[in-house]
Amino acid sequence: MATEVDTWAAAPQAEGTFQINDKPAETNHPYSDDEDPLNEAEVNGNWTPQEKALHEARLKAKAKRRLRKSSSRNSASESFSESGDLAGSDPHSPKGKVNTNDRKSRTGKGRGLPKKGGAGGKGVWGAAGMVYEDEEPDARDPNYDESAQVSVLAQGDTVYETVVPEVEERELEKMVNPIVQEYFEHGDTKEVEMLLKELNLGLHKYEFSSLAVSLSLEGKASHRELTSRLLSDLTGKLLSQSDMARAFDKMLLELPDLILDTPEAPQMLGQFIARAIADHVLPMSFLDCYKGKVDCDQARVALDRAAVLLSMKREMVRLDNVWGVGGGLRPVKHLVKEMNLLLKEYLISGDVSEAEHCLRDLEVPHFHHELVYEAVVMVLESTGDTASHMMIKLLQSFWKTGLITVDQMNRGFQRVYNELPEISLDVPHAHSIMETFVDLCYQESVITKQLRDACPSRGRKRFVSEGDGGVIKN
């Protein structure tokens, strides 16, 4: 037995076997750091074939386990080799296989961000803000339509515009009336021009002028002045002189119907014609076309009125005052003169309704305090009680109808109160007359109690006899 052991120890070692010495070589034993219970038997040389085989099997198993650990730990940092296989992976190992359903990056170069910047995936058209360019149609596409492509190329630089249908004659009045009524409120001709441009009046555009004039005949003098300005501003822009002439021709034919609502329609239409010719809205030959060809009496009256107004103006100056200057556009001196004339005519005629009609025609409700002021001053300057009673009657009528408001009435009396010292220089008894007139107005409910109590009164200074030294008696 000893001879066999010596022979085995002296024999040359095969490749892959361990050499038994007092100091084993570390280069041939890479796993020498792990302790094994058979090291002592190996050192002593007491190996048996069974123990040797068992020891080799254990070393191989341990090496496989270490290989699996290292491969699983470093799988995220390994890269593909040039042949396309994973470097350092065991194809026979379960952990060395590539999972084809894994959505993570297999290159090991990603930062954990979503693929394609979040623009990929099911039902996604691309990243936010991405603009796709037009693609040229492919002739090899099964859905390629050659006829549609030819029609697109044939259009070229086509410009599309909004088409507004032409306004029908029966709908024209419904669309024009609100525009004219709003114009009477704001008086802006440019806005009317803009609104008319949005409408496709077509061949019926001349009827706008006739409708505007018809509405102004039923309104105030200021409305007729605004209508004349509107026709002047629209001529040459939206309407021509021939369109204006055609509109006035139509109105001359409709005069018998216009008289039913406006008895003064012939005279007003004549003034419109004269103003239009002076503003170069109508041609100068408009009146000449009707000489000896008019059978309607109302039309003849209108044309005669226009001819008279034109003959009165030399060098064809603008007839700006044919309707009077409307409302607040009049100068203050002119309004004061008109109100003085109104009160003087009333004192002569005593017609309250005519005075009310004239005051309304002035169209200055904010200036009615001037009428109250002038009426009270006339009472102070008059002799007798007739003017006082007539003015009280007039102011009472204006108060009841609401033509003169409380504010205007109070402002008129307050102006007289403030100027009473100056008025008393010309009228010595102005204070006493004023007190009597204010009391009568309060009794007739023309003024309020507060306004009556605010009337100033001048106290009388009485002196005692000369022996008292001129001391004033209390």
Coordinates of C-alpha atoms in Angstrom, one line a residue:
M1 CA 0.0 0.0 0.0
A2 CA 2.8 2.3 0.9
T3 CA 4.6 1.5 -2.4
E4 CA 1.4 2.6 -4.4
V5 CA 1.2 5.8 -2.5
D6 CA 4.8 6.7 -3.2
T7 CA 4.5 5.8 -6.8
W8 CA 1.3 8.1 -7.2
A9 CA 3.1 10.9 -5.5
A10 CA 6.2 10.7 -7.7
A11 CA 4.4 10.4 -10.9
P12 CA 4.1 13.5 -13.1
Q13 CA 0.8 15.4 -12.5
A14 CA -1.6 15.7 -15.3
E15 CA -3.0 19.0 -16.5
G16 CA -5.8 20.3 -14.3
T17 CA -4.7 18.3 -11.2
F18 CA -3.4 19.8 -8.0
Q19 CA 0.3 19.4 -6.9
I20 CA 0.7 18.3 -3.3
N21 CA 3.6 20.2 -1.6
D22 CA 4.2 21.8 1.7
K23 CA 3.1 25.2 0.1
P24 CA 0.5 24.8 -2.6
A25 CA 0.8 27.1 -5.6
E26 CA -1.7 30.0 -5.4
T27 CA -1.7 30.5 -9.2
N28 CA -3.2 27.1 -9.8
H29 CA -5.8 27.5 -7.0
P30 CA -7.8 30.7 -7.7
Y31 CA -10.4 29.9 -5.0
S32 CA -7.9 29.3 -2.2
D33 CA -9.6 32.0 0.0
D34 CA -12.5 29.6 0.9
E35 CA -11.7 27.0 3.6
D36 CA -12.6 23.4 2.9
P37 CA -12.8 20.6 5.5
L38 CA -10.6 18.3 3.3
N39 CA -7.6 20.6 3.2
E40 CA -5.9 18.8 6.0
A41 CA -6.3 15.4 4.3
E42 CA -5.0 17.0 1.1
V43 CA -1.9 18.3 2.8
N44 CA -1.2 15.0 4.5
G45 CA -1.6 13.2 1.2
N46 CA -4.3 10.8 2.5
W47 CA -6.5 11.1 -0.6
T48 CA -8.6 8.3 -1.8
P49 CA -10.0 8.1 -5.3
Q50 CA -13.5 8.6 -4.1
E51 CA -12.5 11.7 -2.1
K52 CA -10.6 13.1 -5.0
A53 CA -13.6 12.7 -7.3
L54 CA -15.9 14.2 -4.8
H55 CA -13.6 17.2 -4.2
E56 CA -13.4 18.0 -7.9
A57 CA -17.2 17.9 -8.3
R58 CA -17.6 20.3 -5.5
L59 CA -15.1 22.7 -7.0
K60 CA -16.9 22.7 -10.3
A61 CA -20.2 23.4 -8.7
K62 CA -18.8 26.2 -6.7
A63 CA -17.3 27.8 -9.9
K64 CA -20.6 27.6 -11.7
R65 CA -22.4 29.3 -8.8
R66 CA -19.9 32.2 -8.8
L67 CA -20.2 32.5 -12.6
R68 CA -24.0 32.8 -12.4
K69 CA -23.8 35.5 -9.7
S70 CA -21.4 37.6 -11.6
S71 CA -23.3 37.3 -14.8
S72 CA -26.6 38.4 -13.3
R73 CA -25.0 41.3 -11.4
N74 CA -23.3 42.8 -14.5
S75 CA -26.1 42.1 -17.1
A76 CA -27.2 45.8 -17.1
S77 CA -23.8 47.1 -18.0
E78 CA -22.8 44.5 -20.6
S79 CA -23.0 45.4 -24.3
F80 CA -23.7 43.5 -27.4
S81 CA -20.7 42.0 -29.1
E82 CA -20.0 42.5 -32.8
S83 CA -21.6 39.1 -33.6
G84 CA -24.8 40.2 -31.9
D85 CA -24.5 37.8 -28.9
L86 CA -24.4 39.0 -25.3
A87 CA -20.8 39.2 -24.0
G88 CA -20.1 37.1 -21.0
S89 CA -23.5 35.3 -20.9
D90 CA -24.1 31.6 -20.8
P91 CA -26.5 30.5 -23.4
H92 CA -27.4 27.4 -21.4
S93 CA -28.1 29.4 -18.3
P94 CA -31.8 30.5 -17.6
K95 CA -30.5 34.0 -16.6
G96 CA -28.4 34.3 -19.6
K97 CA -31.3 34.2 -22.0
V98 CA -32.6 37.5 -23.5
N99 CA -36.2 38.4 -22.6
T100 CA -37.8 39.6 -25.9
N101 CA -40.9 41.0 -24.1
D102 CA -38.8 43.3 -21.8
R103 CA -39.4 47.0 -22.7
K104 CA -36.3 48.2 -21.0
S105 CA -33.3 49.3 -23.0
R106 CA -31.1 46.3 -23.7
T107 CA -28.1 48.4 -24.7
G108 CA -27.4 49.6 -21.2
K109 CA -27.1 53.2 -22.4
G110 CA -30.5 54.6 -21.5
R111 CA -31.4 56.9 -18.5
G112 CA -34.7 55.3 -17.7
L113 CA -36.7 57.9 -19.9
P114 CA -39.7 56.8 -22.0
K115 CA -39.1 55.8 -25.5
K116 CA -39.2 58.4 -28.3
G117 CA -39.6 61.1 -25.7
G118 CA -43.1 60.0 -24.9
A119 CA -44.2 60.3 -28.5
G120 CA -44.4 56.6 -29.0
G121 CA -46.9 54.0 -28.0
K122 CA -50.4 52.9 -29.0
G123 CA -52.8 55.6 -30.0
V124 CA -50.1 58.3 -30.0
W125 CA -49.7 60.6 -33.0
G126 CA -46.5 62.3 -31.9
A127 CA -45.0 64.6 -29.3
A128 CA -46.8 67.7 -28.2
G129 CA -46.2 70.6 -30.6
M130 CA -45.0 68.5 -33.4
V131 CA -45.9 69.8 -36.8
Y132 CA -46.1 67.4 -39.7
E133 CA -45.4 68.6 -43.2
D134 CA -47.6 67.8 -46.1
E135 CA -46.5 64.7 -47.9
E136 CA -46.6 64.4 -51.6
P137 CA -49.0 61.8 -52.8
D138 CA -47.4 58.6 -53.9
A139 CA -48.5 57.4 -57.4
R140 CA -47.8 53.8 -56.3
D141 CA -50.3 54.1 -53.4
P142 CA -53.3 51.9 -53.9
N143 CA -55.6 54.8 -52.8
Y144 CA -54.0 57.3 -55.1
D145 CA -56.6 59.3 -57.0
E146 CA -55.2 60.8 -60.2
S147 CA -58.3 62.9 -61.0
A148 CA -58.3 64.6 -57.6
Q149 CA -54.6 65.4 -57.9
V150 CA -55.2 67.0 -61.3
S151 CA -58.0 69.2 -59.9
V152 CA -55.9 70.4 -57.1
L153 CA -53.1 71.4 -59.5
A154 CA -55.5 73.1 -61.8
Q155 CA -56.8 75.5 -59.0
G156 CA -53.4 77.1 -58.5
D157 CA -53.6 80.3 -56.3
T158 CA -57.3 80.3 -55.7
V159 CA -58.7 82.9 -53.3
Y160 CA -61.9 82.1 -51.4
E161 CA -64.2 85.0 -50.4
T162 CA -67.4 85.2 -48.4
V163 CA -70.4 85.7 -50.7
V164 CA -73.2 87.7 -49.2
P165 CA -76.6 87.1 -50.9
E166 CA -78.4 90.1 -52.3
V167 CA -81.0 91.6 -50.1
E168 CA -84.6 91.1 -51.4
E169 CA -86.9 94.0 -51.8
R170 CA -89.4 92.8 -49.2
E171 CA -86.6 92.4 -46.5
L172 CA -84.9 95.7 -47.4
E173 CA -87.1 97.9 -45.2
K174 CA -86.7 95.6 -42.1
M175 CA -82.9 95.8 -42.4
V176 CA -82.6 99.5 -43.2
N177 CA -85.0 100.9 -40.6
P178 CA -82.9 99.9 -37.5
I179 CA -79.8 101.4 -39.1
V180 CA -81.5 104.7 -39.8
Q181 CA -83.1 104.9 -36.3
E182 CA -79.7 104.2 -34.6
Y183 CA -78.2 106.9 -36.8
F184 CA -80.7 109.4 -35.5
E185 CA -79.3 108.7 -32.0
H186 CA -75.5 108.7 -32.6
G187 CA -75.3 110.8 -35.8
D188 CA -72.2 108.9 -37.1
T189 CA -72.3 108.7 -40.9
K190 CA -69.2 106.5 -41.0
E191 CA -70.9 103.8 -39.0
V192 CA -73.8 103.8 -41.4
E193 CA -71.5 103.5 -44.3
M194 CA -69.7 100.5 -42.7
L195 CA -73.1 98.8 -42.0
L196 CA -74.3 99.3 -45.6
K197 CA -71.1 97.9 -47.0
E198 CA -71.8 94.6 -45.1
L199 CA -75.2 94.4 -46.8
N200 CA -75.5 93.5 -50.5
L201 CA -78.2 95.9 -51.5
G202 CA -77.6 95.2 -55.2
L203 CA -80.0 97.0 -57.6
H204 CA -82.1 98.2 -54.7
K205 CA -79.5 100.4 -53.1
Y206 CA -81.2 103.6 -54.2
E207 CA -84.2 102.7 -52.0
F208 CA -82.1 103.3 -48.9
S209 CA -82.2 107.1 -49.6
S210 CA -86.0 107.1 -50.0
L211 CA -86.5 105.1 -46.8
A212 CA -84.2 107.4 -44.8
V213 CA -86.0 110.5 -46.1
S214 CA -89.5 108.9 -45.3
L215 CA -88.4 108.2 -41.8
S216 CA -87.1 111.7 -41.2
L217 CA -90.4 113.2 -42.4
E218 CA -92.1 111.6 -39.5
G219 CA -89.4 112.7 -37.0
K220 CA -88.0 116.0 -35.8
A221 CA -86.2 118.8 -37.7
S222 CA -82.9 117.5 -36.3
H223 CA -83.6 114.1 -37.9
R224 CA -84.1 115.8 -41.2
E225 CA -80.8 117.7 -40.8
L226 CA -79.0 114.5 -40.0
T227 CA -80.6 112.8 -43.1
S228 CA -79.4 115.6 -45.4
R229 CA -75.9 115.2 -44.0
L230 CA -76.0 111.4 -44.5
L231 CA -77.0 111.7 -48.1
S232 CA -74.2 114.2 -48.7
D233 CA -71.6 111.9 -47.1
L234 CA -72.8 108.7 -48.9
T235 CA -72.8 110.4 -52.4
G236 CA -69.8 109.3 -54.3
K237 CA -68.9 106.5 -51.9
L238 CA -71.8 104.1 -51.9
L239 CA -74.4 106.0 -53.9
S240 CA -74.2 108.0 -57.1
Q241 CA -76.1 111.0 -58.3
S242 CA -78.2 108.8 -60.5
D243 CA -79.1 106.7 -57.5
M244 CA -80.2 109.8 -55.6
A245 CA -82.2 111.1 -58.5
R246 CA -84.0 107.8 -58.8
A247 CA -84.8 107.8 -55.1
F248 CA -86.3 111.3 -55.2
D249 CA -88.3 110.4 -58.3
K250 CA -89.8 107.5 -56.4
M251 CA -90.7 109.8 -53.4
L252 CA -92.4 112.3 -55.7
L253 CA -94.6 109.5 -57.0
E254 CA -95.4 108.4 -53.4
L255 CA -96.3 111.9 -52.1
P256 CA -100.1 111.2 -52.1
D257 CA -99.4 108.3 -49.6
L258 CA -96.9 110.3 -47.6
I259 CA -99.4 113.1 -47.0
L260 CA -101.7 110.7 -45.1
D261 CA -99.1 110.5 -42.3
T262 CA -97.3 113.8 -42.8
P263 CA -99.5 116.6 -44.1
E264 CA -96.5 118.9 -44.6
A265 CA -94.7 116.3 -46.7
P266 CA -94.7 118.3 -50.0
Q267 CA -93.0 121.3 -48.4
M268 CA -90.4 119.1 -46.6
L269 CA -89.6 117.1 -49.7
G270 CA -89.0 120.4 -51.6
Q271 CA -86.6 121.4 -48.9
F272 CA -84.8 118.1 -49.2
I273 CA -84.5 118.5 -52.9
A274 CA -83.1 122.1 -52.6
R275 CA -80.6 121.0 -49.9
A276 CA -79.6 118.0 -52.1
I277 CA -78.9 120.2 -55.1
A278 CA -77.0 122.7 -53.0
D279 CA -74.8 119.8 -51.6
H280 CA -74.3 118.4 -55.1
V281 CA -76.2 115.2 -54.2
L282 CA -78.6 115.8 -57.1
P283 CA -77.6 117.1 -60.5
M284 CA -78.3 120.7 -61.3
S285 CA -80.7 119.6 -64.1
F286 CA -83.0 117.7 -61.7
L287 CA -85.6 120.4 -61.6
D288 CA -85.4 121.1 -65.3
C289 CA -86.4 117.5 -66.1
Y290 CA -89.8 118.1 -64.5
K291 CA -90.8 121.4 -66.0
G292 CA -94.2 121.0 -67.7
K293 CA -94.3 117.2 -67.0
V294 CA -95.8 117.1 -63.5
D295 CA -99.5 116.2 -63.2
C296 CA -99.6 115.6 -59.4
D297 CA -100.4 118.7 -57.4
Q298 CA -98.4 117.6 -54.4
A299 CA -95.3 116.9 -56.5
R300 CA -95.7 120.4 -58.1
V301 CA -95.8 122.0 -54.7
A302 CA -92.6 120.2 -53.7
L303 CA -90.8 121.2 -56.9
D304 CA -91.9 124.8 -56.6
R305 CA -90.7 124.9 -53.0
A306 CA -87.3 123.7 -54.0
A307 CA -87.1 126.2 -56.9
V308 CA -88.0 129.1 -54.5
L309 CA -85.3 128.1 -52.0
L310 CA -82.6 127.8 -54.7
S311 CA -83.5 131.2 -56.2
M312 CA -83.2 132.9 -52.8
K313 CA -79.6 131.8 -52.4
R314 CA -77.0 133.6 -54.5
E315 CA -74.0 131.7 -55.8
M316 CA -75.5 128.4 -54.7
V317 CA -74.2 128.5 -51.2
R318 CA -75.0 125.5 -49.0
L319 CA -78.5 125.6 -47.5
D320 CA -77.3 124.7 -44.0
N321 CA -80.2 126.4 -42.2
V322 CA -83.0 125.0 -44.3
W323 CA -84.0 122.7 -41.3
G324 CA -82.7 125.1 -38.7
V325 CA -79.7 124.2 -36.5
G326 CA -80.7 121.3 -34.4
G327 CA -80.8 121.4 -30.6
G328 CA -77.6 122.0 -28.7
L329 CA -75.8 123.0 -31.9
R330 CA -77.4 126.4 -31.8
P331 CA -75.6 129.4 -30.3
V332 CA -76.8 130.5 -26.8
K333 CA -77.6 134.0 -28.0
H334 CA -79.8 132.5 -30.8
L335 CA -81.7 130.3 -28.3
V336 CA -82.2 133.3 -25.9
K337 CA -83.6 135.3 -28.8
E338 CA -85.9 132.5 -29.8
M339 CA -87.3 132.1 -26.3
N340 CA -87.8 135.9 -25.9
L341 CA -89.7 135.9 -29.1
L342 CA -91.8 132.9 -28.0
L343 CA -92.8 134.6 -24.7
K344 CA -93.7 137.9 -26.5
E345 CA -95.9 136.1 -29.0
Y346 CA -97.6 134.3 -26.2
L347 CA -98.3 137.5 -24.3
I348 CA -100.0 138.8 -27.5
S349 CA -101.9 135.7 -28.5
G350 CA -102.4 133.8 -25.3
D351 CA -102.1 130.5 -27.1
V352 CA -100.5 128.0 -24.7
S353 CA -100.5 125.1 -27.2
E354 CA -98.6 127.1 -29.8
A355 CA -96.1 128.2 -27.2
E356 CA -95.6 124.5 -26.2
H357 CA -95.2 123.5 -29.9
C358 CA -92.5 126.2 -30.5
L359 CA -90.6 125.2 -27.3
R360 CA -90.6 121.5 -28.4
D361 CA -89.3 122.5 -31.8
L362 CA -86.3 124.1 -30.2
E363 CA -85.2 120.7 -28.9
V364 CA -83.2 122.0 -26.0
P365 CA -84.6 120.4 -22.9
H366 CA -81.4 121.2 -21.0
F367 CA -81.9 124.9 -21.7
H368 CA -85.5 125.3 -20.5
H369 CA -84.3 127.1 -17.4
E370 CA -83.7 130.1 -19.7
L371 CA -87.4 130.2 -20.5
V372 CA -88.3 130.3 -16.8
Y373 CA -85.7 133.0 -16.2
E374 CA -86.9 135.2 -19.1
A375 CA -90.6 134.7 -18.0
V376 CA -90.0 135.9 -14.5
V377 CA -87.9 138.8 -15.6
M378 CA -90.8 139.9 -18.0
V379 CA -93.2 139.8 -15.0
L380 CA -90.9 142.0 -13.0
E381 CA -90.5 144.5 -15.8
S382 CA -94.2 144.6 -16.7
T383 CA -96.9 146.9 -15.5
G384 CA -100.1 145.5 -14.1
D385 CA -101.1 141.9 -13.2
T386 CA -102.0 140.6 -16.7
A387 CA -98.4 139.4 -17.5
S388 CA -98.1 137.8 -14.1
H389 CA -101.3 135.7 -14.4
M390 CA -100.5 134.8 -18.0
M391 CA -97.0 133.6 -17.1
I392 CA -98.3 131.6 -14.2
K393 CA -100.7 129.9 -16.6
L394 CA -98.0 129.1 -19.1
L395 CA -95.6 127.7 -16.5
Q396 CA -98.3 125.7 -14.9
S397 CA -99.1 124.1 -18.3
F398 CA -95.5 123.3 -18.9
W399 CA -95.2 121.9 -15.4
K400 CA -98.2 119.6 -15.8
T401 CA -97.2 118.3 -19.2
G402 CA -93.7 117.6 -18.0
L403 CA -92.1 119.8 -20.6
I404 CA -90.2 121.7 -17.9
T405 CA -88.8 119.5 -15.1
V406 CA -88.3 120.3 -11.5
D407 CA -84.6 120.9 -11.9
Q408 CA -85.1 123.4 -14.8
M409 CA -87.8 125.2 -12.9
N410 CA -85.6 125.6 -9.8
R411 CA -82.6 126.7 -11.8
G412 CA -84.6 129.4 -13.5
F413 CA -86.0 130.9 -10.2
Q414 CA -82.6 130.6 -8.5
R415 CA -81.0 132.6 -11.3
V416 CA -83.6 135.4 -10.7
Y417 CA -82.9 135.2 -6.9
N418 CA -79.2 135.7 -7.5
E419 CA -79.6 138.6 -9.9
L420 CA -82.4 140.4 -8.0
P421 CA -80.2 143.1 -6.5
E422 CA -79.1 144.1 -10.0
I423 CA -82.6 143.9 -11.4
S424 CA -83.8 146.2 -8.5
L425 CA -81.6 149.0 -9.9
D426 CA -83.9 149.2 -12.9
V427 CA -87.0 148.0 -11.1
P428 CA -87.2 149.5 -7.6
H429 CA -90.1 147.4 -6.5
A430 CA -88.6 144.2 -7.8
H431 CA -88.5 142.5 -4.3
S432 CA -92.1 143.1 -3.5
I433 CA -93.3 142.0 -7.0
M434 CA -91.1 138.9 -6.7
E435 CA -92.6 137.9 -3.4
T436 CA -96.1 138.3 -4.7
F437 CA -95.3 136.3 -7.9
V438 CA -93.6 133.5 -5.9
D439 CA -96.6 133.2 -3.6
L440 CA -99.0 132.9 -6.6
C441 CA -96.8 130.3 -8.2
Y442 CA -96.7 128.2 -5.0
Q443 CA -100.5 128.4 -4.7
E444 CA -100.9 127.1 -8.3
S445 CA -98.4 124.3 -7.5
V446 CA -95.8 125.6 -10.0
I447 CA -92.9 125.7 -7.5
T448 CA -92.1 123.8 -4.3
K449 CA -92.2 125.2 -0.7
Q450 CA -88.5 125.1 -0.4
L451 CA -88.2 127.3 -3.5
R452 CA -90.7 129.7 -2.2
D453 CA -88.9 130.0 1.2
A454 CA -85.7 130.7 -0.6
C455 CA -87.0 133.9 -2.2
P456 CA -84.9 136.9 -0.8
S457 CA -86.7 139.8 0.9
R458 CA -85.4 143.3 1.6
G459 CA -86.1 144.6 5.1
R460 CA -87.1 148.2 5.7
K461 CA -84.9 150.4 7.8
R462 CA -86.9 152.9 9.9
F463 CA -85.2 155.8 11.7
V464 CA -86.5 157.5 14.9
S465 CA -86.8 161.2 15.3
E466 CA -83.9 163.5 14.8
G467 CA -83.3 163.9 18.5
D468 CA -82.2 160.3 18.8
G469 CA -79.1 161.0 16.7
G470 CA -80.0 158.9 13.7
V471 CA -80.0 155.6 15.6
I472 CA -81.7 152.8 13.7
K473 CA -84.8 151.4 15.4
N474 CA -84.8 147.7 15.9

